[in-house]
XYZ file of C-alpha atoms in Angstrom:
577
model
C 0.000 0.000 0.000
C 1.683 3.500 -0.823
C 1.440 6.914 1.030
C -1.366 7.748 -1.144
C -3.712 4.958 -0.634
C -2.698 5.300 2.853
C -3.336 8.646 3.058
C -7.303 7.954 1.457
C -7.586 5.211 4.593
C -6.517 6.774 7.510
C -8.754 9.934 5.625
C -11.874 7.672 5.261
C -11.458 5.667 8.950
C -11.666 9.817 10.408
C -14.603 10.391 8.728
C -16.461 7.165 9.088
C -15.633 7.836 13.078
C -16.692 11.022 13.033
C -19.961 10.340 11.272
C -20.591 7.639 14.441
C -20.084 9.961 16.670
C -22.491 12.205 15.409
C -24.897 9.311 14.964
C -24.251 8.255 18.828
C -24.662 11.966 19.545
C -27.825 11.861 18.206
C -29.055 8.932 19.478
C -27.939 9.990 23.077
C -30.150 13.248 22.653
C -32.796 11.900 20.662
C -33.491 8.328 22.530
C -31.251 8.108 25.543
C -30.216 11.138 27.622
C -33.621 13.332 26.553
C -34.469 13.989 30.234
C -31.467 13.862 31.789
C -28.556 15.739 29.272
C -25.337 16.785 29.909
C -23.606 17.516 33.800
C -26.531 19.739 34.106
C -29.202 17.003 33.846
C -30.655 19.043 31.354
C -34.580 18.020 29.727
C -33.846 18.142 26.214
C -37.854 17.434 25.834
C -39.582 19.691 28.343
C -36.656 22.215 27.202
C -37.881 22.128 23.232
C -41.347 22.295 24.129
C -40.701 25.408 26.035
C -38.903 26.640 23.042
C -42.289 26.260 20.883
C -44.709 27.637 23.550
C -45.701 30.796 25.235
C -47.662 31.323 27.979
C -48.721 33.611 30.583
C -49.053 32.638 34.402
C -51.860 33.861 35.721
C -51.030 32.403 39.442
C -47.979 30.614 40.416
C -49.726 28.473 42.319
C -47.861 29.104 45.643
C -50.208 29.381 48.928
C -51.896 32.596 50.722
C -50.386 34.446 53.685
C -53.941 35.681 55.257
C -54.408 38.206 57.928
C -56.622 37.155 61.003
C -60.085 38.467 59.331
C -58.977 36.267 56.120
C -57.687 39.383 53.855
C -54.724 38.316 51.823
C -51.166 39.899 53.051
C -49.208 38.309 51.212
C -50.051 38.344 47.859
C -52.874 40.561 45.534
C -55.365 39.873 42.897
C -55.170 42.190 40.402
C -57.708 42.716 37.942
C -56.033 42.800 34.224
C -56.441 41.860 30.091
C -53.927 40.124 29.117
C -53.134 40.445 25.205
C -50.862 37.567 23.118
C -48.729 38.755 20.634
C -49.995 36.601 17.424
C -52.997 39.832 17.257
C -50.325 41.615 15.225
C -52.143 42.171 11.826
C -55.540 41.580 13.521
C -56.731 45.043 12.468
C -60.489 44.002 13.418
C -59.534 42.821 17.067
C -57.433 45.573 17.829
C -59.772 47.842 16.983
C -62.207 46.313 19.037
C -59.752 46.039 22.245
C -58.926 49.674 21.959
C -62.582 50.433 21.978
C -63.630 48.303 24.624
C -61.277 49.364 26.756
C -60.932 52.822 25.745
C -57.993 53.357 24.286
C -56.554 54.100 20.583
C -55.891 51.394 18.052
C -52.048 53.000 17.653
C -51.481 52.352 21.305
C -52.705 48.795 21.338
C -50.664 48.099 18.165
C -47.363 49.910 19.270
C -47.902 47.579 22.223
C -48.428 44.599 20.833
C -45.126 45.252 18.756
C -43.045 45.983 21.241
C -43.376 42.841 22.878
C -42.763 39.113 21.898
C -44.596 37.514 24.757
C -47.890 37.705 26.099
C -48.542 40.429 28.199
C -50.663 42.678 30.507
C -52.661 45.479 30.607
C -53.309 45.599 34.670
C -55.456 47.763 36.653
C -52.013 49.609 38.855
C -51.575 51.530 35.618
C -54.895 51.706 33.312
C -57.603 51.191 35.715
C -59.468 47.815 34.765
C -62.694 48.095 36.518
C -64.859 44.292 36.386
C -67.250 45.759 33.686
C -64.592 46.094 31.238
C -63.272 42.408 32.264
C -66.810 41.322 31.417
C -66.732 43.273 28.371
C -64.071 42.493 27.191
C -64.944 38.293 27.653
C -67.874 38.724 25.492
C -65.908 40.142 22.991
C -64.381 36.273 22.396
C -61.301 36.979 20.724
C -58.682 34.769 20.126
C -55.757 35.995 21.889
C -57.659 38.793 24.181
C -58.454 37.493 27.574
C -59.617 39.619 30.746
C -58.687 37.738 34.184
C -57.614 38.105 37.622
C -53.963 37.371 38.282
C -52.282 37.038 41.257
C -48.676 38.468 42.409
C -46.939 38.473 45.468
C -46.548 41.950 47.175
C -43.881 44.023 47.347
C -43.947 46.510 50.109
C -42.717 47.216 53.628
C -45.689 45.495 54.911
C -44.484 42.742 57.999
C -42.029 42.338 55.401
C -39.872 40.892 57.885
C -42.631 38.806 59.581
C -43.843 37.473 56.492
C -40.659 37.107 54.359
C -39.291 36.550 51.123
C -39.589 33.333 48.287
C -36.997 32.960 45.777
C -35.564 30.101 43.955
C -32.940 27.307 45.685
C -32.726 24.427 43.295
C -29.801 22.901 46.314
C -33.169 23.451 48.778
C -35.818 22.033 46.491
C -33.389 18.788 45.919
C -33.042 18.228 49.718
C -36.671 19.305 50.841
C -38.646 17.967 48.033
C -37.216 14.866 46.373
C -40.208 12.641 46.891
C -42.525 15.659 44.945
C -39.433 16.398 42.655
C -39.193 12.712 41.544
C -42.654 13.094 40.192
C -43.025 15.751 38.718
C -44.999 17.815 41.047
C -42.256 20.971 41.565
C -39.287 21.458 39.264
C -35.826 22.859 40.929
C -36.649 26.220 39.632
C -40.174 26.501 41.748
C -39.798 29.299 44.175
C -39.583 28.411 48.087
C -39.785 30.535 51.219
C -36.335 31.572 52.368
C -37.385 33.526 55.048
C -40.435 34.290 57.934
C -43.505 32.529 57.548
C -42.781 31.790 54.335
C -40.081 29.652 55.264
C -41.900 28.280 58.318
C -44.906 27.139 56.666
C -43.077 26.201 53.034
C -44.178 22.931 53.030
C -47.211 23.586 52.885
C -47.170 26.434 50.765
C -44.870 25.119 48.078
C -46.430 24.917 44.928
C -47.815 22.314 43.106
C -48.229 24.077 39.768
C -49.039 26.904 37.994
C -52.358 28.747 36.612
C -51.583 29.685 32.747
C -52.814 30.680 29.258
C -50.144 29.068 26.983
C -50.331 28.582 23.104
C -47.614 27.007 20.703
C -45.067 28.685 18.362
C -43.346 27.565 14.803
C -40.544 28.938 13.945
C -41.670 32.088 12.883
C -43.589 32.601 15.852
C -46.832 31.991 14.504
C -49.443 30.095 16.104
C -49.578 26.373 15.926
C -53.234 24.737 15.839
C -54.689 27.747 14.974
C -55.690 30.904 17.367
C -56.431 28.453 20.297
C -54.807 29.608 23.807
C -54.788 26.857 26.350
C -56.219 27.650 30.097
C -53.895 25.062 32.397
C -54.240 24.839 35.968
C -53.758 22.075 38.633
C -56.145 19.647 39.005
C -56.048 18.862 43.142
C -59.618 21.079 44.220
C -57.829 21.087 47.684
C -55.131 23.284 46.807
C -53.160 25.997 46.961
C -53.832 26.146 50.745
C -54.033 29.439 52.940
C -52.198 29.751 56.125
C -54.709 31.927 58.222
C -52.277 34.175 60.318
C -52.858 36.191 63.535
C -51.576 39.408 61.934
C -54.065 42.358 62.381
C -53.632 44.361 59.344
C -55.409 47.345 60.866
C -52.813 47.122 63.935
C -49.790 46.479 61.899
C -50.494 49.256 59.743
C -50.313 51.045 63.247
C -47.300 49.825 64.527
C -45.237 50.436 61.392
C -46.475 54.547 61.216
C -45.105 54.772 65.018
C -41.858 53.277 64.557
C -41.011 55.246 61.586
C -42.723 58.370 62.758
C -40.457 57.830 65.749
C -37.061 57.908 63.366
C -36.218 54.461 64.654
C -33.936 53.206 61.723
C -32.445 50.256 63.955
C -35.416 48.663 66.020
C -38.619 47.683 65.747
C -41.782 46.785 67.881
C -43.614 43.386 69.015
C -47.516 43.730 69.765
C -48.916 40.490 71.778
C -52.709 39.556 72.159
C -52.578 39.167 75.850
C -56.141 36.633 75.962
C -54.774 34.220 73.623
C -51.031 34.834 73.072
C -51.180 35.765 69.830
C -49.169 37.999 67.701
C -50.933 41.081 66.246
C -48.389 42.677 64.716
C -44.622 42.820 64.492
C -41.998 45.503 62.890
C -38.425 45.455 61.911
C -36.176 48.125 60.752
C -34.073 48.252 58.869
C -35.936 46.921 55.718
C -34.099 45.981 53.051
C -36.204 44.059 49.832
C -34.613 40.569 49.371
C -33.310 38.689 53.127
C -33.774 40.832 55.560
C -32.765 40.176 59.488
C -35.811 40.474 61.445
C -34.496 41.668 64.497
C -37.002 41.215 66.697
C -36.276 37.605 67.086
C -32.694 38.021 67.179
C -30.688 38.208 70.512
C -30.147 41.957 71.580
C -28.836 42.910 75.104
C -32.166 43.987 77.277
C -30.764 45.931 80.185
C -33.063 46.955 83.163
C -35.399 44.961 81.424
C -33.515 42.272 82.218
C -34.442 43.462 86.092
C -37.638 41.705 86.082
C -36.351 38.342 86.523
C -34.213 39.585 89.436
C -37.058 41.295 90.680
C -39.465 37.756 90.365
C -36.266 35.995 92.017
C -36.670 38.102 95.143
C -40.214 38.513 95.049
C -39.976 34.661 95.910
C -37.331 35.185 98.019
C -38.939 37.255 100.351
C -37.277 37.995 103.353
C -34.040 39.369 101.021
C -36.030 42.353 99.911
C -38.474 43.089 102.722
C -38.588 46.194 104.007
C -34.692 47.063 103.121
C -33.073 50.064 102.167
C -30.876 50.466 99.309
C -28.144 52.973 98.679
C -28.872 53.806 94.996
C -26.028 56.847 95.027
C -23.507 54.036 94.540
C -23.365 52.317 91.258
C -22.920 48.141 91.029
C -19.152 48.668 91.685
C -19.945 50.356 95.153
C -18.309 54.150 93.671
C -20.837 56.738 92.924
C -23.306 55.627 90.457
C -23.694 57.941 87.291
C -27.518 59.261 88.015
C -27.467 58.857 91.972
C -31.295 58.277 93.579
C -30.828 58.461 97.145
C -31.812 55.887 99.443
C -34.652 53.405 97.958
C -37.042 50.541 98.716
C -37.092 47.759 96.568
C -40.588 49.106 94.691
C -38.945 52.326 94.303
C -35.504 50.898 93.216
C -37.670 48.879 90.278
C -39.361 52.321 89.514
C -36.692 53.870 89.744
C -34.187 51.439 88.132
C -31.585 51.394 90.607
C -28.732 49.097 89.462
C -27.278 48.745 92.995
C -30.735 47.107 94.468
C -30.482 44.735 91.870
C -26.841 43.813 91.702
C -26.582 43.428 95.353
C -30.013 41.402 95.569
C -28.950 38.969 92.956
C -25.366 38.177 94.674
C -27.066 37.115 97.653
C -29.378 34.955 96.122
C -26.418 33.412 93.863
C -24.749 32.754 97.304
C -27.261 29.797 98.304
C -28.283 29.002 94.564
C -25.711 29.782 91.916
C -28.595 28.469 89.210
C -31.583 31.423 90.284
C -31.048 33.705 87.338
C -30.835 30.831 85.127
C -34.283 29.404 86.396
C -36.415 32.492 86.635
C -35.257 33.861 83.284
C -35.807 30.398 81.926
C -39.688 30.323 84.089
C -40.294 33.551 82.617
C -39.606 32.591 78.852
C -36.248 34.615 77.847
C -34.157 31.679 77.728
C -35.984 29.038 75.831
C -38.247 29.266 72.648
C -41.042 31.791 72.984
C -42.847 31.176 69.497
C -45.098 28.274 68.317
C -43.220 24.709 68.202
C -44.076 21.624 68.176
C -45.114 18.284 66.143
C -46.834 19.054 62.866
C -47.476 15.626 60.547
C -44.460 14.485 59.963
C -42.191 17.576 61.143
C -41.464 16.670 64.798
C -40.152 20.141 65.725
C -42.553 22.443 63.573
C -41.366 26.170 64.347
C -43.747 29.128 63.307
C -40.773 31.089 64.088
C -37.799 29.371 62.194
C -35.811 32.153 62.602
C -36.137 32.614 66.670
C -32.826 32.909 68.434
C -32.880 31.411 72.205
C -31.833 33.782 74.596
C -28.605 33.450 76.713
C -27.217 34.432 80.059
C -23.740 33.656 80.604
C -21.210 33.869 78.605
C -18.362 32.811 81.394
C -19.000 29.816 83.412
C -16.751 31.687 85.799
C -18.692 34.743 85.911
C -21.222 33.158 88.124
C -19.114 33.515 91.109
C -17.268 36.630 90.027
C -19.764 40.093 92.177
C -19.257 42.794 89.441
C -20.267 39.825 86.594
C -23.484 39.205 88.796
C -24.633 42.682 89.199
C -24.028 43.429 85.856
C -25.977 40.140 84.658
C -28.587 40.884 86.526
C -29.473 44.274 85.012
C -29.202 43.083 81.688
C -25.979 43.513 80.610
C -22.348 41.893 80.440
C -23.537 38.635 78.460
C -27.119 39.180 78.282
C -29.192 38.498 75.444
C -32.735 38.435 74.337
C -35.252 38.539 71.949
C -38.111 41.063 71.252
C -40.440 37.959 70.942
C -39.520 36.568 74.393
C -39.606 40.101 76.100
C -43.136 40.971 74.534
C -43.831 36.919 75.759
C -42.443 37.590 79.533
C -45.056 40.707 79.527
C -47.666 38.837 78.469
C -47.683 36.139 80.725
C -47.366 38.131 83.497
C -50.091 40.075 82.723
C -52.006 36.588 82.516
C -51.208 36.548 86.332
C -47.815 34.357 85.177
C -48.972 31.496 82.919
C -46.741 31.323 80.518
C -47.680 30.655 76.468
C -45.895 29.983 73.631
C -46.357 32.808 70.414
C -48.628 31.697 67.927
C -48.087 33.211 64.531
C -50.775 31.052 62.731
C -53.912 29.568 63.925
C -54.948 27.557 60.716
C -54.245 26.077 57.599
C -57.237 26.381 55.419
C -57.828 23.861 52.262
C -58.415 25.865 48.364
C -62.265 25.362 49.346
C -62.153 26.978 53.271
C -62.286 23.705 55.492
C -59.524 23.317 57.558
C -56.408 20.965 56.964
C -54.961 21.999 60.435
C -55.098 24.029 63.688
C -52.517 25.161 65.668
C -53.352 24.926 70.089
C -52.556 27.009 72.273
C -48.709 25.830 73.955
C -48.272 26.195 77.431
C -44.707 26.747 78.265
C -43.594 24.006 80.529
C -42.528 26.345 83.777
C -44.151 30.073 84.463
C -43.960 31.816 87.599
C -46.321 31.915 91.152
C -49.412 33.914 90.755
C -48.517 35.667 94.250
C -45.129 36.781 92.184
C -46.994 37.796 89.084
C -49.400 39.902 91.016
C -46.359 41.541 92.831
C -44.479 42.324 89.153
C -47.618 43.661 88.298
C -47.509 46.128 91.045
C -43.597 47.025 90.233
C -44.789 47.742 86.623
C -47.614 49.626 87.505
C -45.116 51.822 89.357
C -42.502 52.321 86.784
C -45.496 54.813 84.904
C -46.799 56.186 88.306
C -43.827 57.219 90.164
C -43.406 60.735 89.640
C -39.726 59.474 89.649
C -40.331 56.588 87.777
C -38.703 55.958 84.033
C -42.164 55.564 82.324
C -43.850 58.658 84.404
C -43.994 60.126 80.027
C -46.372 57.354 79.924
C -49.041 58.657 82.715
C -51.625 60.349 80.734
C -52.077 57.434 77.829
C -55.978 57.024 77.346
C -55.145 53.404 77.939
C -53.258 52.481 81.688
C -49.967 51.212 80.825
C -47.862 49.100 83.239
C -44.137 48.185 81.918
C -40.208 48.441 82.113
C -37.313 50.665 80.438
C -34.213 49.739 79.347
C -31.050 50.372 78.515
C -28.030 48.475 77.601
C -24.870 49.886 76.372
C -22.964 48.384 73.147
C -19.205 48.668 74.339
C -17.353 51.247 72.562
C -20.016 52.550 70.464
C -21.469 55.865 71.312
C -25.373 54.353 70.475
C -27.231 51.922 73.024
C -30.336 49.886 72.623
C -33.145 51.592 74.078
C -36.043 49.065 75.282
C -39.893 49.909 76.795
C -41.591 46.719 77.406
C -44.781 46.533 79.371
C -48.722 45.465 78.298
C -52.364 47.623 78.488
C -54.766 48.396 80.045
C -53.316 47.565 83.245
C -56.130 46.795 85.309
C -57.700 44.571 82.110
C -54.839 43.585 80.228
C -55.474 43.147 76.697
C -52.060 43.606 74.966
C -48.585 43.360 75.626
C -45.933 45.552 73.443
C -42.704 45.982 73.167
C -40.800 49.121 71.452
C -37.215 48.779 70.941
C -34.165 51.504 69.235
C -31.274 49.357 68.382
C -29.109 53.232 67.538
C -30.438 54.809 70.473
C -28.769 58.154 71.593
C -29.574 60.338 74.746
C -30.698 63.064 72.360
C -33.510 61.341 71.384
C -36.927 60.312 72.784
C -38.008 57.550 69.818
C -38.942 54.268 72.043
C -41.340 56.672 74.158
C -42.504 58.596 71.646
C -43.135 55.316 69.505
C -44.822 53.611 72.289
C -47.316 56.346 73.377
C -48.663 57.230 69.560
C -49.224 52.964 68.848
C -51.401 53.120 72.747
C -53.257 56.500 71.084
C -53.923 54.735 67.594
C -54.812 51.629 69.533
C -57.159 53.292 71.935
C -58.712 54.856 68.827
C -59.039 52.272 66.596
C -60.586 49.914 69.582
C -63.366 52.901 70.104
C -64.223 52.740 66.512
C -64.728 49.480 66.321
């Protein structure tokens, strides 16, 4: 064989490989790898139908966030005519649009050719009323259709209660492999990533879409003729709704105060005092995509931190009774920054003397180094204060998935160190709480000391209104004596009627208010965190709130100020009712 015949083999063998490459290229994506392509596990099948079709999605399919009267919070229905691009040339249906819905023909045209997807004339911009839905139906043309579609809400809203969805393929995969295996979500279907859209994602996760859809050719006409599709799940039962707690009228109120008040770092907790149910809830700052909600985040409490020592010596009776306290010395025995004079233990709690309470709680560690630790723990700062518990098959079911557990000591050592034990026990050195658990605490000792877990939800509610679920009521496992609730109740009282006392701005509320200051100081930064925690009306409790500046400076007056004008708008709103 010479070069040249040589040369036509080794030319023919590269070509004859090459074509079966191609042809086992083509079998892999025609016959073997069509749902499953690549590294990427790409659908070659559900990828080149997409590639042919339009469609518009009416709902996503994901379920309601509803207030406590059943209003939806977290998404809208917006009234809208929705127009497909394949009208283009339809001089006779355009006309007829424009008419119906009052517009000119050039408008609806330049529309229609400046997009190459279905798309929306909605009532946020052009003011679609029902009668020109209905008008527009009975018109019956192909590619014009008037409906109500459905889009989450973007505001400031509980934004941080409620929280954000977004996409997590890595999430979907982990969470939902049994309804990902067949077929029921995809890894692109959007999942809560924070609030009670994370805590109640399961349930809420969607199952599949509402859409108009109608297929392409290549040119981007209309297979099958003008005929648009109307696809929607088939389960009656779903989406669900998760029926929340959430007063809309009373969040609404809560979120004019705190910005009103120029808190930029804070927020506010309002408690239903009967039931233990939250009414509202604010965080700030808010940022659209994952923001922190702070108020169930760990945040150093200060004097509020005074009503467990106070409980602890309530208890402890003969500590406290009918003593004298030197409250011109500070915890470290020199002269305290804002001397009071000689106090009693009600007037040192008015008052917020930090040398009652440091001294107080060293004596107490003395016989039981474990005190703080178990009356912080009785009053709920220390353990979870929202709704937990078995739900199906989720053994530890929180409502609050987000909820940080408060903490004490950050030394094992500083239990038996003095200056460590005063300062824990007015709320600083390693201190930390939530907003939740403080606006808890308040609540259940307004309810005479029975302690409650938080309940964000109370139902789950089927597509058609029967229930799927309830949540109970949670009592909390410890709580305090009603003798020592009834005695707190007295110290809070006081903090608003002492003439002295650091709630006296509070006095002339048309609701009583009985509560506790505080203020904790954030190491070398010239801001503190600036807490008023109490509940109302004091002789009939009803709710328990808690106002709280994370950037708070001497200059300013934006916890009180916050806190009386949500009392006045709830004192108002409850009269109008």
């Amino acid at each position: 064989m010479n070069n040249n015949q040589k040369r036509i083999v080794i030319a023919g063998s590269l070509f004859l490989a090459g074509l079966l490459f191609l042809a086992g290229r083509l079998i892999q994506i025609q016959l073997v790898s069509t749902e499953s392509f690549s590294k990427h596990k790409i659908n070659l099948i559900d990828q080149s139908v997409r590639q042919r079709t339009h469609s518009f999605t009416i709902n996503e399919g994901r379920g309601l966030l509803l207030d406590r009267n059943g209003e939806m919070i977290s998404a809208e229905l917006r009234p809208a005519v929705i127009l497909f691009p394949f009208l283009k040339g339809e001089e006779g249906a355009i006309d007829e649009v424009a008419n119906a819905l009052g517009k000119s023909p050039s408008l609806i045209r330049r529309s229609l050719e400046e997009h190459e997807e279905p798309f929306v004339i909605s009532d946020e911009k052009d003011h679609i009323t029902s009668e020109t839905m209905d008008k527009i139906n009975k018109l019956k043309l192909p590619g014009v259709y008037a409906h109500y579609i459905a889009r989450n809400k973007h505001s400031e809203f509980a934004s941080a209660l409620l929280g954000v969805t977004g996409q997590a393929p890595e999430v979907v995969k982990k969470n939902y492999k049994d309804k990902l295996d067949k077929g029921i979500v995809s890894i692109n279907t959007k999942i809560g990533k924070t609030g009670l859209q994370q805590a109640f994602d399961p349930f809420l996760i969607s199952e599949g879409e509402t859409k108009l859809i109608y297929h392409v050719d290549r040119s981007g006409s209309p297979l099958f003729g003008l005929d648009v599709k109307y696809l929607a799940p088939s389960n009656p039962f779903y989406p669900v709704s998760v029926k929340t707690t959430i007063d809309s009228e009373l969040q609404h109120i809560l979120e004019d105060a705190v910005d009103k008040s120029g808190i930029k770092n804070g927020g506010a907790v309002l408690l239903d005092v009967s039931n233990n149910e939250l009414l509202g809830m604010v965080s700030r700052p808010y940022h659209t995509g994952l923001s922190k909600n702070q108020m169930v985040a760990r945040h150093a409490p200060g004097s509020i931190f005074k009503v467990v020592t106070a409980a602890a010596a309530i208890e402890n009776k003969d500590l406290q009774k009918g003593r004298n306290f030197d409250c011109d010395l500070g915890i470290d025995g020199k002269s305290a920054k804002h001397p009071l004079g000689t106090l009693d233990f009600t007037a040192s709690f008015s008052q917020s003397c930090n040398r009652t309470f440091g001294m107080l709680a060293n004596e107490m560690m003395e016989t039981n180094d474990k005190i703080i630790d178990d009356y912080a723990e009785k009053l709920g700062l220390t353990i979870r204060s929202g709704w937990h518990g078995q739900v199906y098959h989720y053994p530890e079911f929180k409502q609050f998935p987000e909820e940080e557990q408060g903490t004490i000591w950050g030394d094992r050592y500083d239990r038996n160190q003095p200056l460590a034990v005063s300062q824990t026990a007015i709320g600083q050195k390693n201190v930390q709480v939530t907003p939740l658990s403080v606006a808890n605490m308040m609540a259940g000792i307004a309810r005479g000391g029975k302690m409650e877990e938080v309940k964000a939800a109370t139902k789950i509610l089927y597509k058609n209104g029967n229930t799927l679920l309830s949540f109970p009521n949670h009592k909390q496992e410890k709580g305090i004596e009603p003798y020592t609730a009834q005695k707190l109740q007295m110290l809070l009282r006081g903090v608003i009627t002492d003439p002295k006392g650091t709630g006296r701005a509070l006095q002339k509320l048309p609701y009583t208010v009985a509560g506790k200051s505080g203020t904790a100081e954030k190491g070398d930064s010239n801001t503190s965190n600036k807490w008023f925690a109490g509940y109302f009306p004091a002789d009939q409790p009803k709710y328990a709130l808690v106002v709280v500046d994370f950037d708070y400076t001497d200059a300013n007056t934006t916890v009180i100020s916050a806190y009386a004008d949500i009392v006045n708008k709830i004192y108002k709103n409850d009269k109008e009712k």
